[in-house]
Coordinates of C-alpha atoms and ligand atoms in Angstrom, one line a residue:
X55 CA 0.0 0.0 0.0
X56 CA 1.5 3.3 -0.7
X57 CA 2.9 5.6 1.9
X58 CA 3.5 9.6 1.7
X59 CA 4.6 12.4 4.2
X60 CA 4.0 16.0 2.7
X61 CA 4.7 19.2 4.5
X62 CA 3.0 23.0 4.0
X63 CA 4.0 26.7 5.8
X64 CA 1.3 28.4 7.8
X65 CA 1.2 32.3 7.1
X66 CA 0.9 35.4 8.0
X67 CA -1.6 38.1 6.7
X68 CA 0.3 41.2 5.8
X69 CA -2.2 43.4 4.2
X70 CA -6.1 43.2 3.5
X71 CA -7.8 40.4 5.5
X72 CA -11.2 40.8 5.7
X73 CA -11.1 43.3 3.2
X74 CA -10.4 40.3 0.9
X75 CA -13.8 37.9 1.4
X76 CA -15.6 40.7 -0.1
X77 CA -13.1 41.3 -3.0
X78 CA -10.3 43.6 -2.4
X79 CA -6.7 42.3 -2.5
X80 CA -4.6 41.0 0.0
X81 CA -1.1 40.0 0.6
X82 CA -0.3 36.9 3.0
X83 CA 3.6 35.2 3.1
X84 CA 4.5 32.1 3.7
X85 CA 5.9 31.4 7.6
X86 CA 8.6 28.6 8.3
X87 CA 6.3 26.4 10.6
X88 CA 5.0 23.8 8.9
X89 CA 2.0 21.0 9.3
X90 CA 3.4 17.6 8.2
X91 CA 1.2 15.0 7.1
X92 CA 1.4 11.2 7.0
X93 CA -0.8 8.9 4.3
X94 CA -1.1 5.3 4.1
X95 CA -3.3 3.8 1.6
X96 CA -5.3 1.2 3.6
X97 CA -7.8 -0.7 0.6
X98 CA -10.3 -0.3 3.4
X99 CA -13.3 2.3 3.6
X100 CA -12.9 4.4 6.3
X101 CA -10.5 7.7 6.2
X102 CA -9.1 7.4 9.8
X103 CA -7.1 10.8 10.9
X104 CA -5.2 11.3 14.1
X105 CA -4.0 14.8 14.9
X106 CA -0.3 14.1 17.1
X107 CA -1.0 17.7 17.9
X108 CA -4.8 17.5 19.3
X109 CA -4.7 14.2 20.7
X110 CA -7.4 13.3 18.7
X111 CA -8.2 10.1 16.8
X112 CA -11.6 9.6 14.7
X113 CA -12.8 7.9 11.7
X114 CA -15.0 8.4 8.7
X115 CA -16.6 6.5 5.9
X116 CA -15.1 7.8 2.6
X117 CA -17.6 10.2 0.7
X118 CA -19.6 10.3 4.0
X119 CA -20.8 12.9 5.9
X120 CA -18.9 13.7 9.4
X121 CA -18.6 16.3 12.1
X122 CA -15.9 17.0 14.9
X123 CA -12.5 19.1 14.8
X124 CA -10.8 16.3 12.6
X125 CA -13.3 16.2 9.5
X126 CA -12.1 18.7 7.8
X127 CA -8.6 16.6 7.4
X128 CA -10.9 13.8 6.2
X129 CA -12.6 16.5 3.7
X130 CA -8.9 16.8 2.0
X131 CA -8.3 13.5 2.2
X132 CA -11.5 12.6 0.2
X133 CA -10.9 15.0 -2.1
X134 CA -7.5 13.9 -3.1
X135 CA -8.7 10.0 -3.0
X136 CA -11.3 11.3 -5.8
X137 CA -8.5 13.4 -7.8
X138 CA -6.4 10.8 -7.7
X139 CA -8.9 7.9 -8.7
X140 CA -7.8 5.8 -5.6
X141 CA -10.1 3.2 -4.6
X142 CA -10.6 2.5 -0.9
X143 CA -9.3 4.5 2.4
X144 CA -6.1 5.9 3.9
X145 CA -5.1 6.8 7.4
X146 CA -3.8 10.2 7.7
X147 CA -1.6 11.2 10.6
X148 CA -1.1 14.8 11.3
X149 CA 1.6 16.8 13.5
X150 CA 2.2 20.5 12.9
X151 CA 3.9 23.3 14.4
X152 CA 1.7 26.1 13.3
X153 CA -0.2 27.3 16.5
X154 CA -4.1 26.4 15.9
X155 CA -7.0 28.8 16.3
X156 CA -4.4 31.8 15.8
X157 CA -4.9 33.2 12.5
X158 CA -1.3 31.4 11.1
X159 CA -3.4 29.2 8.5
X160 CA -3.0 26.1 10.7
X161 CA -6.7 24.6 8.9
X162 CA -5.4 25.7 5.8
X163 CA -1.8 24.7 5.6
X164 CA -3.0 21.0 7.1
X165 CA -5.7 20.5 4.6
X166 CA -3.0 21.4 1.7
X167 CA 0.0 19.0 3.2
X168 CA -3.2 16.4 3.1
X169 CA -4.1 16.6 -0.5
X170 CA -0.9 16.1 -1.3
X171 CA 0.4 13.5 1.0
X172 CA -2.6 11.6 -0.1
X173 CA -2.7 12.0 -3.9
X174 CA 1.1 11.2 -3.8
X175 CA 0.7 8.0 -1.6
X176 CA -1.4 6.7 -4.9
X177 CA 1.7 7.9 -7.1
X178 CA 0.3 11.2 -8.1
X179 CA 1.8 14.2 -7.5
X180 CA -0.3 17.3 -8.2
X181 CA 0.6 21.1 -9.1
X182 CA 0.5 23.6 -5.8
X183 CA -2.3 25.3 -7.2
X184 CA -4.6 22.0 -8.0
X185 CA -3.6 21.2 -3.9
X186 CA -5.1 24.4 -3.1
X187 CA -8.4 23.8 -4.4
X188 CA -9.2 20.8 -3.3
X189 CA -7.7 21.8 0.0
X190 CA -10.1 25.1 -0.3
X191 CA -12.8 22.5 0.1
X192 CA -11.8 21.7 3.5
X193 CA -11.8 25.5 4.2
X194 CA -15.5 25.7 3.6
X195 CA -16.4 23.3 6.6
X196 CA -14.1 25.0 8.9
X197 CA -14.6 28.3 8.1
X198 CA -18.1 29.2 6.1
X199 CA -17.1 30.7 3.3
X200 CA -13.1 31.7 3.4
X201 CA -11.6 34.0 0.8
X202 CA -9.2 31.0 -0.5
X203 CA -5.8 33.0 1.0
X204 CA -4.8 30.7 3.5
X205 CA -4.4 27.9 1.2
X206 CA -3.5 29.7 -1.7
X207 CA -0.3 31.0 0.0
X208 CA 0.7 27.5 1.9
X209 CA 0.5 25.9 -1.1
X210 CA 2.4 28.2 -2.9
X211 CA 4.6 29.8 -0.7
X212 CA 6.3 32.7 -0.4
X213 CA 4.6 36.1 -1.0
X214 CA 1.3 36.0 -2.7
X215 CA -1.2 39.3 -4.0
X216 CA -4.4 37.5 -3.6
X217 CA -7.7 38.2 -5.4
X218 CA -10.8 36.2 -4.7
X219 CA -12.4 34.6 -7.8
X220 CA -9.1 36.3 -9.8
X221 CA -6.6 34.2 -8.7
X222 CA -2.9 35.0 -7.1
X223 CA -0.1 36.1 -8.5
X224 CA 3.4 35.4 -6.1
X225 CA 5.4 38.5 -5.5
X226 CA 9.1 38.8 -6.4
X227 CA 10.8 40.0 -3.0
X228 CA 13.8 39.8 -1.0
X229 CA 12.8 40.0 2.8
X230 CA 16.0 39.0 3.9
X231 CA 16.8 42.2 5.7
X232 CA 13.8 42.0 7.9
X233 CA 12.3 38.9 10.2
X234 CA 8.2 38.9 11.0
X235 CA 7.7 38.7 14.7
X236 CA 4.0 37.2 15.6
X237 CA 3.0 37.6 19.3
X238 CA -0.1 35.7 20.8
X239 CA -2.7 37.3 22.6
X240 CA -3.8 34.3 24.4
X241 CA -7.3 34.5 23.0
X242 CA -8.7 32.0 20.6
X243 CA -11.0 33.7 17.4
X244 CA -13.3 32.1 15.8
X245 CA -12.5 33.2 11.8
X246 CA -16.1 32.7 10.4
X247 CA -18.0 34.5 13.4
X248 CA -15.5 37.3 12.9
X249 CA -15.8 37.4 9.5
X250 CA -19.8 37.5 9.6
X251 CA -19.3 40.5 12.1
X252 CA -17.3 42.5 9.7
X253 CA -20.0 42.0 6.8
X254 CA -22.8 42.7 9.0
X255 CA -21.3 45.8 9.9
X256 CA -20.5 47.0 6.4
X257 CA -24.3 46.3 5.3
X258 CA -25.1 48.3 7.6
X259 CA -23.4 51.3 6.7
X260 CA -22.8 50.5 3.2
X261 CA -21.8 54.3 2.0
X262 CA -19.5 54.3 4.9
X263 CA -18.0 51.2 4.7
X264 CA -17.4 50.9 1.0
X265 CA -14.9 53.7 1.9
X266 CA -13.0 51.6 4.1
X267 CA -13.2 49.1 2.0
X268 CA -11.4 51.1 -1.1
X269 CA -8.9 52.4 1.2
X270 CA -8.0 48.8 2.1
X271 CA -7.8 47.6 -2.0
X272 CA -5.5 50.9 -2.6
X273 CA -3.0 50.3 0.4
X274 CA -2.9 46.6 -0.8
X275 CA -1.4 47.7 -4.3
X276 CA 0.9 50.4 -3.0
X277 CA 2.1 47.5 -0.8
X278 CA 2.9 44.8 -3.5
X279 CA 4.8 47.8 -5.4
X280 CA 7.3 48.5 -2.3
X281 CA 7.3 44.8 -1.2
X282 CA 8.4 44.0 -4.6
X283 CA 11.0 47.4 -4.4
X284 CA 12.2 46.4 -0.9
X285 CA 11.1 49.3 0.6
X286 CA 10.2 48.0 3.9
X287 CA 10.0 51.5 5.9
X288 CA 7.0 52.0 3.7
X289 CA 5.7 48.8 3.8
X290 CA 6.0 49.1 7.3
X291 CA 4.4 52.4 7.4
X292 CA 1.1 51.0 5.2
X293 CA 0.9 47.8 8.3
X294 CA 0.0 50.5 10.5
X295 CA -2.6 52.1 8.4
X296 CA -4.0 49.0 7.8
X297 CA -4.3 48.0 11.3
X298 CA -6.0 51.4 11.5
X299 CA -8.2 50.0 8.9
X300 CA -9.1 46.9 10.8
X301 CA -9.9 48.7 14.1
X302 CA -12.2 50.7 11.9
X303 CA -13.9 47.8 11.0
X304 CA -14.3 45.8 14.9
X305 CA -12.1 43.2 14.7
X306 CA -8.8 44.9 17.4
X307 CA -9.1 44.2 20.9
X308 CA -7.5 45.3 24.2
X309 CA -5.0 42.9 23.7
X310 CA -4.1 43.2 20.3
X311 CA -3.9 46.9 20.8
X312 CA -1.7 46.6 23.7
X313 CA 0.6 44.0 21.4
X314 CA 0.6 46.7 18.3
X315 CA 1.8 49.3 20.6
X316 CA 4.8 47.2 22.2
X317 CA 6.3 46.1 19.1
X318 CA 6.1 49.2 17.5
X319 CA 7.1 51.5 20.1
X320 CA 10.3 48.3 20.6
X321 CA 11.4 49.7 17.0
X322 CA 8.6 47.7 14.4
X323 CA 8.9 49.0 11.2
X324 CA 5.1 48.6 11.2
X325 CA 2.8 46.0 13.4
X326 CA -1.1 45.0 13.1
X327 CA -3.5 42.0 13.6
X328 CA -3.2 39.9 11.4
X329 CA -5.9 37.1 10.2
X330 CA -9.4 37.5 11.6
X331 CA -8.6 39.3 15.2
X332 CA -10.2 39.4 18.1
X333 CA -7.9 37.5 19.5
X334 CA -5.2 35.7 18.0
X335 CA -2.1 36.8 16.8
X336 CA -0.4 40.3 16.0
X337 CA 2.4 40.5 13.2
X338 CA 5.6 43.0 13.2
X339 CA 8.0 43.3 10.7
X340 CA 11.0 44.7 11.9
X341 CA 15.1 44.9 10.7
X342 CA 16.4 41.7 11.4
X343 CA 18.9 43.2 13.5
X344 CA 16.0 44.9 15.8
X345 CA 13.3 41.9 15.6
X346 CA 15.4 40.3 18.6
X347 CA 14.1 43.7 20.5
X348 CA 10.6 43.8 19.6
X349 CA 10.3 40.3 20.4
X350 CA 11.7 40.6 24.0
X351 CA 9.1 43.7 24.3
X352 CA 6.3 41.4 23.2
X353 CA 7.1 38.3 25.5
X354 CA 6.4 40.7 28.8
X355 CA 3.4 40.7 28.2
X356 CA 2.7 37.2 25.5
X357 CA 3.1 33.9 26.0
X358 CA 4.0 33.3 22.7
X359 CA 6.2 35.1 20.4
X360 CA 7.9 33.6 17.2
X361 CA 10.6 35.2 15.3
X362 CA 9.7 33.9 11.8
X363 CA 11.6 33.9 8.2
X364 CA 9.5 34.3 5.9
X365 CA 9.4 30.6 3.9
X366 CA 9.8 30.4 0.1
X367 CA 8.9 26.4 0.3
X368 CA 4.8 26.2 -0.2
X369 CA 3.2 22.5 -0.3
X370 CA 6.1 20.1 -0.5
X371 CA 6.2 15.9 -0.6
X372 CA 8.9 14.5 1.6
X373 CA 9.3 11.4 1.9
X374 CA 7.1 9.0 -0.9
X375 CA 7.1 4.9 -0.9
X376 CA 4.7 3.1 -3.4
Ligands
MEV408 C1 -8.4 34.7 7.9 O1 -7.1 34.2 7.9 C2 -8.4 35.9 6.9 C3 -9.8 36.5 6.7 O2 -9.6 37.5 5.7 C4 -10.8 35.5 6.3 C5 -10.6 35.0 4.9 O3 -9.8 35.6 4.1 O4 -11.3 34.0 4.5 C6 -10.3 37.2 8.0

């Protein structure tokens, strides 16, 4: 029976979340911790997963219905069965380092490294972007309707301008004078209840709101130009508005606030939420030579701060026996 491990990044939001599910671009990267995913081709009918990380173990019938924290793995999983015209079941074992519920595209990157452990434990290996569809499948039970971005950039990798329903295209830059320091605010979100918020509020006050919304697509493209240039004092600069942008729109918190504040005033180039807020992480990018600094200031007051290259690897198979 055929055997594959595949690996994908988790990310970071840089610019435009939320703005992005309702069509405005966005610009995520690729960060170097990565969800690793074990297939074994059983012949039988069930799709068992275990999550190392969880603790978890469950089973489901392939092309069945299912519920629970793991079905989503068993969503990818039957999706890359189908795509890869395998008959019968696999058991999928999963073990990442990307924190869950924190807006790092834990869901996401796990449901890519799945497509493609299992399509390549029946011999198939598929393009990044084919992974990222089927993956975006599992997307839609975890999070309602997602803009596609989380899966789109782990599969890829790198830096990706991201337009719902147009596609992405990945952006040519050097980051290595900077690092990305994420800080935790200790507070799970829930992505699809925050995301309902935020479109509830801008039909509401539509001829407010669209304004925002512009705003947001406009800073997005000056952003691609200066990431692409290396012009990270600006790009720095246009975080900050857009973390202006978010508060404008609900989604800060006391927390995240306090954690913008810390890393910026520790020497950020520029610090905001990033993914769906209310919780969850914050994202600073900052001179490599400073991000040491800003991540000392953030772990007085968070449990959990990363210092974090930015990963050119997206989806990746690493080890395939058939
Ligand atoms: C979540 O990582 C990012 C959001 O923009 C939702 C989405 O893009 O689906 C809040």
């Amino acid at each position: 029976m055929g055997r594959a491990v595949a690996s994908a990044p988790g990310k970071t939001i840089l610019f435009g979340e939320h703005f992005v599910v309702a069509g405005e671009p966005a610009i995520a990267v690729a960060v170097g911790l990565r969800a690793r995913v074990e297939a074994v081709l059983t012949g039988g009918r069930e799709i068992e997963v275990e999550s190392r990380n969880l603790g978890l173990r469950a089973s489901f019938t392939v092309g069945g219905d299912g519920g629970g924290p793991l079905y989503p793995v068993a969503v990818a999983a039957a999706e890359a069965l189908r795509e890869a015209g395998i008959e019968g079941g696999v058991r999928v074992v999963v073990d990442s380092e990307i924190p869950p519920a924190a807006g790092m595209g834990s869901s996401a990157a796990v449901a890519v490294a799945t497509v493609a452990a299992v399509a390549a434990a029946g011999g198939v290996e598929l393009e990044p972007g084919r992974v990222s569809e089927l993956a975006y499948r599992a997307e839609e039970v975890v999070h309602g309707k997602p803009s596609g971005i989380d899966n789109t950039v782990s599969a890829l990798g790198g830096a990706v301008l991201y337009r719902k329903g147009v596609g992405a295209r990945s952006l040519e830059a050097d980051f290595s004078p900077v690092s990305i320091v994420l800080a935790d605010t200790g507070r799970p979100r829930n992505t699809g209840e925050m995301v309902r918020r935020v479109l509830e509020l801008r039909d509401a006050f539509p001829e407010v709101l669209g304004h925002v919304y512009r705003a947001a697509g406009a800073l997005v493209e000056r952003a691609a130009v200066h990431l692409e240039r290396g012009e990270f004092e600006a790009l720095g600069r246009l975080m900050n508005v857009n973390h202006g942008l978010l508060s404008a729109v609900g989604v800060s918190t006391v927390e995240i606030e306090e954690l913008v504040y810390r890393a910026r005033e520790a020497g950020a180039l520029g610090a905001k939420l990033t993914g769906a807020g209310g919780g969850g992480f914050i994202v600073a990018l900052a001179w490599r030579e400073s991000a040491g600094k800003v991540a000392e200031a953030l772990r007085e007051v968070s449990g959990r701060v990363y210092v974090a290259p930015v990963e050119a690897v997206g989806v990746r198979v690493e080890e395939r026996d058939i």
